Amino acid sequence: MANTEAQDRTSQVVAGRVGVVGLGLIGGSIARAMARGGHEVYAFDLNEDIESFAAIETTSGTLTDKLVPTCELIVLACYPKACVDWLRGHAALVSPDAIVIDTGGVKRSICEPCFAIAREAGITFVGCHPMAGTQFSGYAHSRANMFAGAPMVVCPPPEIRGVECLALVDRLEGLLAPCGFDKFTVTTPDRHDEVIAYTSQLAHVVSNAYVKSPTLALRQGFAAGSYRDLTRVARLNPTMWCELFLDDADNLSKEIGTIIDSLTQYKEALDAHDGERLIELLAEGDRIKRADEKEAEV
Amino acid sequence: MANTEAQDRTSQVVAGRVGVVGLGLIGGSIARAMARGGHEVYAFDLNEDIESFAAIETTSGTLTDKLVPTCELIVLACYPKACVDWLRGHAALVSPDAIVIDTGGVKRSICEPCFAIAREAGITFVGCHPMAGTQFSGYAHSRANMFAGAPMVVCPPPEIRGVECLALVDRLEGLLAPCGFDKFTVTTPDRHDEVIAYTSQLAHVVSNAYVKSPTLALRQGFAAGSYRDLTRVARLNPTMWCELFLDDADNLSKEIGTIIDSLTQYKEALDAHDGERLIELLAEGDRIKRADEKEAEV
């Protein structure tokens, strides 16, 4: 009977039909890009007004339980726990021919339960993290070209390997083509969370901390590009980032510790008026940054 | 006799003639902007090749001791100590009708000695800090539009007050019009150094420290805009920044201490898995940043 049900769901898939769960900045941008690319997009959002608004300009309507088996691609673009909850509640409706992805900023806490749920239900879940976004949240700020040229990091289920894994990533790249991602990087949830704690989460913490100096109040007329760049992402959605940070607390705490240690070295050199040491510290950072820029060009 | 000499120097001034000492990123950009604006520019640089190169495309030739008394505006665009040394060595040649400015990133260590030298010689020195630049150094990266729309911070001599001070700043604004500065902010060297330690120097230290995490080596494919913004100014001229930092060590050390304390609060909340505290910390930064953006718009 389970087999018949699964076959039934297979037969229902409509090629290229997309389901989007969560119409925030990321979900909204994916919905727009896919719709612009000619895909039929159905979306669900807890906020009915947003859903209605999107249905007027972007989507073909609400992603109902009845439509779930007809989607070839389902994008979970909500907070980490909500992604897992959605998949747990809907796995039995998803077609074995579909690919379900999430777009969350952490991967361990999403992929581990979602891989298990998908395995159990005989469906395919791939953890995804599009490396794009802005300091603004919500559907109102979403746009079809949000991901143009951006990298995409993907975590396929660990049991899918080799040629089978390449084929799965290829198929996903094809489905997401209208988003215009630049390059798909395959990694594990562990490695993702280790790196993202540094490249994204730490940036948000440092930026958010930067604006807390009492000297900020005096800055009018004094701020150049370096201040603007350092504080751009100080503005953030506290609830969402808190969930991401707690899910990656081990890695992020380590990175904060590392930068505190580094900053302490500059402070000590300054307090000792040790110019030689200060030049050494600055030259080291300059050298690392130049090498990093060179590598990025390759 | 001193009077006769001073009168002699007054009579030699050629209206609109500019002298630039130091053809780096800032001096080169001022030279280009002023030359484009139709001013005659003479420049001196320790590197004769740079001076010759500039003379072909930008300047009218070398700023010799003979030409110093003929300049209406003299721009000292070298490292702090070198500015003071130049003024000490040339104050007797400068016309009482001229304005001498510097462009250094610190003001106490430049203005205090330069105000004294200028007072003694009966000439006018105004400390200046154009709020512009790039992470690249040197004449090769200079450009005529470097300061277009940028704020300019000026520190007039403390004995010049009220209407006389306004007139001096007005005259300077007029002379520098071809640079296209947006707004001149008048302040004291003390206040300048206090604020700049936060808006510029701390940004360079934090960015330079940011790239020192061992996780950087794994970042390929993972870096979004927040990483790029946080690390843009990690690339810097260690010798120049070291001199600026040491001249402002008290303020910069305080700011580094402040951000270390802030970062420690996030780390403690993370280590305790205290979501409520973490949201509170993030919301505080978000609120401050939003208020700051609002104020900047006014």
Coordinates of N, CA and C in Angstrom, one line a residue, chain A residues 131 151 153 185 187 191-192 194-196 198-200 202-206 208-216 218-227 229-236 238-239 241-242 245-246 249 252-253 255-260 262-264 266-267 270-271 273 275 278-279 281-286 288-290 292-293 295-296, chain B residues 131 151 153 185 187 191-192 194-196 198-200 202-206 208-216 218-227 229-236 238-239 241-242 245-246 249 252-253 255-260 262-264 266-267 270-271 273 275 278-279 281-286 288-290 292-293 295-296:
Chain A
M131 N 24.4 31.9 -0.9 CA 25.2 32.9 -0.3 C 24.9 34.2 -0.8
P151 N 27.2 32.4 -5.0 CA 27.5 31.0 -4.8 C 26.4 30.3 -4.1
V153 N 25.8 26.8 -1.7 CA 26.4 25.7 -1.0 C 25.3 24.6 -0.8
T185 N 28.7 24.6 -4.6 CA 29.8 23.9 -3.9 C 29.2 22.9 -3.0
T187 N 29.3 20.3 0.0 CA 30.0 20.1 1.3 C 29.2 19.3 2.3
R191 N 31.1 20.8 7.9 CA 32.0 21.7 7.3 C 31.3 23.1 7.0
H192 N 30.1 23.0 6.5 CA 29.3 24.2 6.2 C 29.2 25.1 7.5
E194 N 31.0 25.0 10.2 CA 32.3 25.5 10.6 C 32.6 26.8 9.8
V195 N 32.5 26.8 8.5 CA 32.9 27.9 7.7 C 32.0 29.1 7.8
I196 N 30.7 28.8 7.9 CA 29.7 29.9 7.9 C 29.7 30.7 9.2
Y198 N 32.3 31.6 10.5 CA 33.3 32.6 10.2 C 32.9 33.6 9.2
T199 N 32.5 33.1 8.0 CA 32.3 34.1 6.9 C 31.0 34.9 7.1
S200 N 30.0 34.4 7.8 CA 28.7 35.2 7.8 C 28.3 35.5 9.3
L202 N 30.0 35.5 12.2 CA 30.9 36.4 12.9 C 30.8 37.8 12.4
A203 N 30.6 37.9 11.1 CA 30.5 39.3 10.5 C 29.3 40.0 11.1
H204 N 28.2 39.3 11.3 CA 27.0 39.9 11.9 C 27.3 40.3 13.3
V205 N 27.9 39.4 14.1 CA 28.2 39.7 15.5 C 29.1 40.9 15.6
V206 N 30.2 40.9 14.9 CA 31.2 42.0 15.0 C 30.5 43.3 14.6
N208 N 27.3 44.1 14.6 CA 26.3 44.4 15.7 C 27.0 45.0 16.9
A209 N 28.2 44.4 17.2 CA 28.9 44.9 18.4 C 29.6 46.2 18.1
Y210 N 30.0 46.5 16.9 CA 30.7 47.7 16.5 C 29.9 48.9 16.9
V211 N 28.6 48.9 16.6 CA 27.8 50.1 16.8 C 27.6 50.4 18.3
K212 N 28.1 49.6 19.2 CA 27.7 49.8 20.6 C 28.7 50.8 21.3
S213 N 29.7 51.3 20.7 CA 30.6 52.2 21.3 C 29.9 53.5 21.6
P214 N 30.1 54.1 22.7 CA 29.5 55.4 23.0 C 29.9 56.5 22.0
T215 N 31.1 56.3 21.4 CA 31.6 57.3 20.5 C 30.7 57.4 19.2
L216 N 29.9 56.4 19.0 CA 29.0 56.5 17.8 C 28.2 57.8 17.8
L218 N 29.0 60.6 18.3 CA 29.7 61.8 17.9 C 30.1 61.7 16.4
R219 N 29.7 60.7 15.7 CA 30.3 60.3 14.4 C 29.9 61.2 13.2
Q220 N 28.8 62.0 13.4 CA 28.3 62.8 12.2 C 29.5 63.7 11.7
G221 N 29.7 63.6 10.3 CA 30.7 64.3 9.7 C 32.0 63.6 9.6
F222 N 32.1 62.5 10.3 CA 33.4 61.8 10.4 C 33.4 60.4 9.7
A223 N 32.3 60.0 9.2 CA 32.3 58.6 8.8 C 32.6 58.4 7.3
A224 N 33.6 57.6 7.1 CA 34.0 57.3 5.7 C 33.6 55.8 5.4
G225 N 34.0 55.3 4.3 CA 33.6 54.0 3.8 C 33.9 52.9 4.7
S226 N 35.0 53.0 5.5 CA 35.3 51.9 6.3 C 34.3 51.7 7.5
Y227 N 33.8 52.8 8.0 CA 32.8 52.7 9.0 C 31.5 52.1 8.4
D229 N 31.1 50.2 5.8 CA 31.2 48.7 5.5 C 31.2 47.9 6.8
L230 N 31.9 48.3 7.8 CA 32.0 47.5 9.0 C 30.6 47.4 9.7
T231 N 29.7 48.4 9.5 CA 28.5 48.4 10.3 C 27.2 48.0 9.4
R232 N 27.4 47.7 8.2 CA 26.3 47.5 7.3 C 25.3 46.4 7.8
V233 N 25.9 45.3 8.3 CA 25.0 44.2 8.7 C 24.8 44.2 10.3
A234 N 25.1 45.4 10.9 CA 24.7 45.5 12.3 C 23.1 45.5 12.4
R235 N 22.5 45.9 11.3 CA 21.1 45.9 11.2 C 20.7 44.5 10.8
L236 N 19.9 43.8 11.7 CA 19.6 42.4 11.4 C 18.3 42.0 12.1
P238 N 16.9 40.0 14.8 CA 17.4 39.4 16.0 C 16.9 37.9 16.3
T239 N 15.6 37.7 16.0 CA 15.1 36.4 16.3 C 15.6 35.3 15.4
W241 N 18.5 35.5 13.6 CA 19.9 35.3 13.8 C 20.2 34.5 15.1
C242 N 19.4 34.8 16.1 CA 19.6 34.1 17.4 C 19.4 32.6 17.2
F245 N 22.5 31.4 15.3 CA 23.7 31.4 16.2 C 23.6 30.2 17.2
L246 N 22.5 30.0 17.8 CA 22.4 28.9 18.8 C 22.6 27.6 18.2
A249 N 26.4 27.3 17.8 CA 27.0 28.0 19.0 C 28.5 27.6 19.1
L252 N 30.6 29.3 16.3 CA 30.6 30.8 16.4 C 31.3 31.3 17.6
S253 N 31.1 30.6 18.8 CA 31.8 30.9 20.0 C 33.3 30.9 19.8
E255 N 35.0 31.3 16.9 CA 35.4 32.4 16.1 C 35.4 33.7 16.8
I256 N 34.4 33.9 17.7 CA 34.4 35.1 18.5 C 35.7 35.1 19.4
G257 N 35.9 34.0 20.0 CA 37.1 33.9 20.8 C 38.4 34.2 20.0
T258 N 38.5 33.7 18.8 CA 39.7 33.9 17.9 C 39.9 35.4 17.7
I259 N 38.8 36.1 17.3 CA 38.9 37.6 17.0 C 39.2 38.4 18.3
I260 N 38.6 38.0 19.4 CA 38.9 38.7 20.6 C 40.4 38.5 20.9
S262 N 42.8 38.1 18.8 CA 43.6 38.9 17.8 C 43.5 40.4 18.2
L263 N 42.3 40.8 18.5 CA 42.2 42.3 18.9 C 43.0 42.6 20.1
T264 N 43.0 41.6 21.1 CA 43.8 41.8 22.3 C 45.3 42.1 22.0
Y266 N 46.6 43.5 19.2 CA 46.8 44.9 18.8 C 46.7 45.9 20.0
K267 N 45.7 45.6 20.9 CA 45.6 46.5 22.1 C 46.9 46.5 22.9
L270 N 49.6 48.5 21.2 CA 49.3 49.9 21.4 C 49.6 50.4 22.8
D271 N 49.1 49.6 23.8 CA 49.3 50.1 25.2 C 50.8 50.1 25.5
H273 N 53.0 50.9 23.3 CA 53.6 51.8 22.3 C 54.7 51.0 21.5
G275 N 55.7 49.9 18.3 CA 55.5 50.1 16.9 C 55.9 48.9 16.0
L278 N 53.3 46.3 16.3 CA 52.1 46.8 15.7 C 52.2 46.6 14.1
I279 N 53.3 47.0 13.6 CA 53.5 46.9 12.2 C 53.5 45.4 11.8
L281 N 51.8 43.0 13.3 CA 50.4 42.5 13.3 C 49.7 43.0 12.1
L282 N 49.8 44.3 11.7 CA 49.1 44.9 10.6 C 49.6 44.2 9.3
A283 N 50.9 44.0 9.2 CA 51.5 43.5 7.9 C 51.0 42.0 7.8
E284 N 50.8 41.3 8.9 CA 50.3 39.9 8.8 C 48.9 39.9 8.2
G285 N 48.0 40.8 8.7 CA 46.7 40.8 8.2 C 46.6 41.3 6.8
D286 N 47.4 42.3 6.4 CA 47.5 42.8 5.1 C 47.9 41.6 4.1
I288 N 47.7 38.3 4.6 CA 46.7 37.3 4.5 C 45.6 37.8 3.6
K289 N 45.2 39.1 3.7 CA 44.1 39.6 2.9 C 44.5 39.6 1.4
R290 N 45.7 40.0 1.1 CA 46.2 40.0 -0.3 C 46.1 38.6 -0.9
D292 N 44.3 36.1 0.1 CA 43.0 35.7 0.0 C 42.3 36.3 -1.3
E293 N 42.6 37.6 -1.6 CA 42.0 38.2 -2.8 C 42.6 37.5 -4.0
E295 N 43.6 34.4 -4.3 CA 43.0 33.1 -4.4 C 41.5 33.2 -5.0
A296 N 40.8 34.3 -4.5 CA 39.5 34.5 -4.9 C 39.4 34.7 -6.4
Chain B
M131 N 37.6 62.9 4.6 CA 37.0 61.5 4.9 C 36.8 60.7 3.7
P151 N 32.9 64.1 3.2 CA 33.0 65.1 4.2 C 34.5 65.5 4.4
V153 N 36.9 67.2 7.5 CA 36.9 67.7 8.9 C 38.1 68.7 9.0
T185 N 33.2 70.1 8.4 CA 32.9 70.0 9.8 C 34.1 70.6 10.6
T187 N 36.1 71.1 14.0 CA 36.2 70.5 15.3 C 37.6 70.8 15.9
R191 N 38.8 66.3 19.8 CA 37.6 65.6 19.4 C 37.8 64.8 18.1
H192 N 38.5 65.3 17.2 CA 38.8 64.6 15.9 C 39.4 63.2 16.3
E194 N 39.4 61.5 19.0 CA 38.5 60.7 19.7 C 37.5 60.0 18.8
V195 N 37.0 60.7 17.8 CA 35.9 60.1 16.9 C 36.6 59.2 15.9
I196 N 37.7 59.7 15.3 CA 38.4 58.9 14.2 C 38.9 57.6 14.7
Y198 N 37.3 55.7 16.5 CA 36.2 54.8 16.3 C 35.8 54.6 14.9
T199 N 35.6 55.7 14.1 CA 35.0 55.5 12.8 C 35.9 54.9 11.8
S200 N 37.2 55.2 12.0 CA 38.2 54.7 10.9 C 39.2 53.7 11.5
L202 N 39.5 51.9 14.3 CA 38.9 50.7 14.8 C 38.5 49.8 13.7
A203 N 37.9 50.4 12.6 CA 37.4 49.6 11.5 C 38.6 48.9 10.8
H204 N 39.8 49.6 10.7 CA 40.9 48.9 10.1 C 41.5 47.8 11.0
V205 N 41.5 48.1 12.3 CA 42.0 47.0 13.2 C 41.1 45.8 13.2
V206 N 39.8 46.0 13.3 CA 38.9 44.9 13.3 C 38.9 44.1 12.0
N208 N 41.5 44.0 9.9 CA 42.8 43.3 9.8 C 42.8 42.1 10.7
A209 N 42.1 42.2 11.9 CA 42.1 41.0 12.8 C 41.2 39.9 12.3
Y210 N 40.1 40.3 11.5 CA 39.1 39.4 11.1 C 39.7 38.3 10.2
V211 N 40.7 38.7 9.4 CA 41.2 37.7 8.4 C 42.2 36.7 9.0
K212 N 42.4 36.8 10.3 CA 43.4 36.0 11.0 C 42.9 34.6 11.5
S213 N 41.6 34.4 11.3 CA 41.0 33.1 11.7 C 41.5 32.0 10.8
P214 N 41.9 30.9 11.4 CA 42.4 29.8 10.5 C 41.3 29.3 9.6
T215 N 40.0 29.6 9.9 CA 38.9 29.2 9.1 C 38.9 29.9 7.7
L216 N 39.6 31.0 7.6 CA 39.7 31.7 6.3 C 40.1 30.8 5.2
L218 N 39.3 28.0 4.5 CA 38.2 27.1 4.0 C 37.1 27.9 3.3
R219 N 37.3 29.2 3.1 CA 36.1 30.0 2.8 C 35.7 30.0 1.4
Q220 N 36.5 29.4 0.4 CA 36.1 29.4 -1.0 C 34.7 28.8 -1.2
G221 N 33.9 29.6 -1.9 CA 32.5 29.1 -2.2 C 31.5 29.5 -1.1
F222 N 32.0 30.1 0.0 CA 31.1 30.4 1.2 C 31.0 31.9 1.4
A223 N 31.7 32.7 0.7 CA 31.7 34.1 1.2 C 30.7 35.0 0.5
A224 N 29.9 35.6 1.3 CA 28.8 36.5 0.9 C 29.3 37.9 1.1
G225 N 28.4 38.9 0.9 CA 28.7 40.3 1.0 C 29.2 40.7 2.4
S226 N 28.6 40.0 3.5 CA 29.0 40.5 4.8 C 30.5 40.2 5.1
Y227 N 31.0 39.1 4.6 CA 32.5 38.8 4.7 C 33.3 39.8 3.9
D229 N 32.5 42.9 3.0 CA 32.5 44.2 3.7 C 33.4 44.3 4.9
L230 N 33.2 43.2 5.7 CA 34.0 43.2 7.0 C 35.5 43.2 6.8
T231 N 36.0 42.7 5.6 CA 37.4 42.5 5.4 C 38.0 43.4 4.4
R232 N 37.2 44.3 3.8 CA 37.7 45.2 2.7 C 39.0 45.9 3.2
V233 N 38.9 46.6 4.3 CA 40.1 47.4 4.7 C 41.1 46.6 5.6
A234 N 41.0 45.3 5.5 CA 42.1 44.4 6.1 C 43.4 44.7 5.4
R235 N 43.3 45.0 4.1 CA 44.4 45.4 3.3 C 44.8 46.8 3.6
L236 N 46.0 47.1 4.0 CA 46.3 48.4 4.4 C 47.8 48.6 4.4
P238 N 50.8 49.1 6.4 CA 51.1 48.9 7.8 C 51.9 50.0 8.5
T239 N 52.9 50.6 7.7 CA 53.8 51.6 8.3 C 53.0 52.9 8.5
W241 N 49.6 53.2 8.9 CA 48.6 53.0 9.9 C 49.2 52.9 11.3
C242 N 50.4 52.3 11.4 CA 51.1 52.2 12.7 C 51.3 53.6 13.2
F245 N 48.0 55.0 14.4 CA 47.5 54.4 15.6 C 48.3 54.8 16.8
L246 N 49.7 54.9 16.7 CA 50.5 55.2 17.9 C 50.2 56.7 18.3
A249 N 46.9 56.4 20.2 CA 46.9 55.1 21.0 C 45.9 55.1 22.1
L252 N 42.3 54.8 20.5 CA 42.1 53.5 19.8 C 42.1 52.4 20.8
S253 N 43.0 52.4 21.8 CA 43.0 51.3 22.7 C 41.7 51.2 23.5
E255 N 38.7 52.1 22.3 CA 37.7 51.6 21.4 C 37.9 50.0 21.2
I256 N 39.1 49.6 21.1 CA 39.4 48.1 21.0 C 38.8 47.4 22.2
G257 N 39.1 48.1 23.4 CA 38.6 47.5 24.7 C 37.1 47.4 24.7
T258 N 36.5 48.5 24.2 CA 35.0 48.5 24.1 C 34.4 47.4 23.3
I259 N 35.0 47.2 22.1 CA 34.4 46.1 21.2 C 34.8 44.7 21.7
I260 N 35.9 44.6 22.4 CA 36.2 43.3 23.0 C 35.2 43.0 24.1
S262 N 32.1 44.1 24.3 CA 30.8 43.8 23.6 C 30.9 42.3 23.1
L263 N 31.9 42.0 22.4 CA 32.0 40.6 21.8 C 32.0 39.6 22.8
T264 N 32.6 39.9 24.0 CA 32.6 38.9 25.1 C 31.2 38.6 25.6
Y266 N 28.4 38.6 23.7 CA 27.7 37.7 22.8 C 28.3 36.3 23.1
K267 N 29.6 36.2 23.3 CA 30.2 34.8 23.5 C 29.7 34.2 24.7
L270 N 26.2 33.0 24.1 CA 26.2 31.7 23.2 C 26.6 30.5 24.1
D271 N 27.7 30.7 24.9 CA 28.2 29.6 25.6 C 27.2 29.1 26.7
H273 N 24.0 29.2 26.0 CA 22.8 28.9 25.2 C 21.6 29.8 25.7
G275 N 19.3 32.2 24.8 CA 18.7 32.8 23.6 C 18.1 34.2 23.9
L278 N 20.8 36.7 24.1 CA 21.4 36.8 22.7 C 20.5 37.7 21.9
I279 N 19.2 37.5 21.9 CA 18.2 38.3 21.2 C 18.3 39.8 21.7
L281 N 20.9 41.3 23.0 CA 22.1 41.9 22.5 C 22.0 42.3 21.1
L282 N 21.5 41.4 20.3 CA 21.3 41.6 18.8 C 20.3 42.7 18.6
A283 N 19.2 42.7 19.3 CA 18.2 43.8 19.1 C 18.7 45.1 19.5
E284 N 19.6 45.2 20.5 CA 20.2 46.5 20.9 C 21.1 47.0 19.7
G285 N 21.9 46.2 19.2 CA 22.7 46.6 18.0 C 21.9 47.1 16.8
D286 N 20.9 46.3 16.6 CA 19.9 46.6 15.5 C 19.3 47.9 15.7
I288 N 20.3 50.5 17.6 CA 21.3 51.5 17.5 C 21.6 51.8 16.0
K289 N 21.8 50.8 15.2 CA 22.1 51.0 13.8 C 21.0 51.7 13.1
R290 N 19.7 51.3 13.4 CA 18.6 51.9 12.7 C 18.5 53.4 13.0
D292 N 20.9 55.3 14.0 CA 22.1 55.9 13.4 C 21.9 56.2 11.9
E293 N 21.2 55.2 11.2 CA 20.9 55.4 9.8 C 19.9 56.6 9.6
E295 N 19.5 59.1 11.6 CA 20.2 60.4 11.9 C 21.0 60.8 10.7
A296 N 21.6 59.8 10.1 CA 22.5 60.1 8.9 C 21.7 60.7 7.7

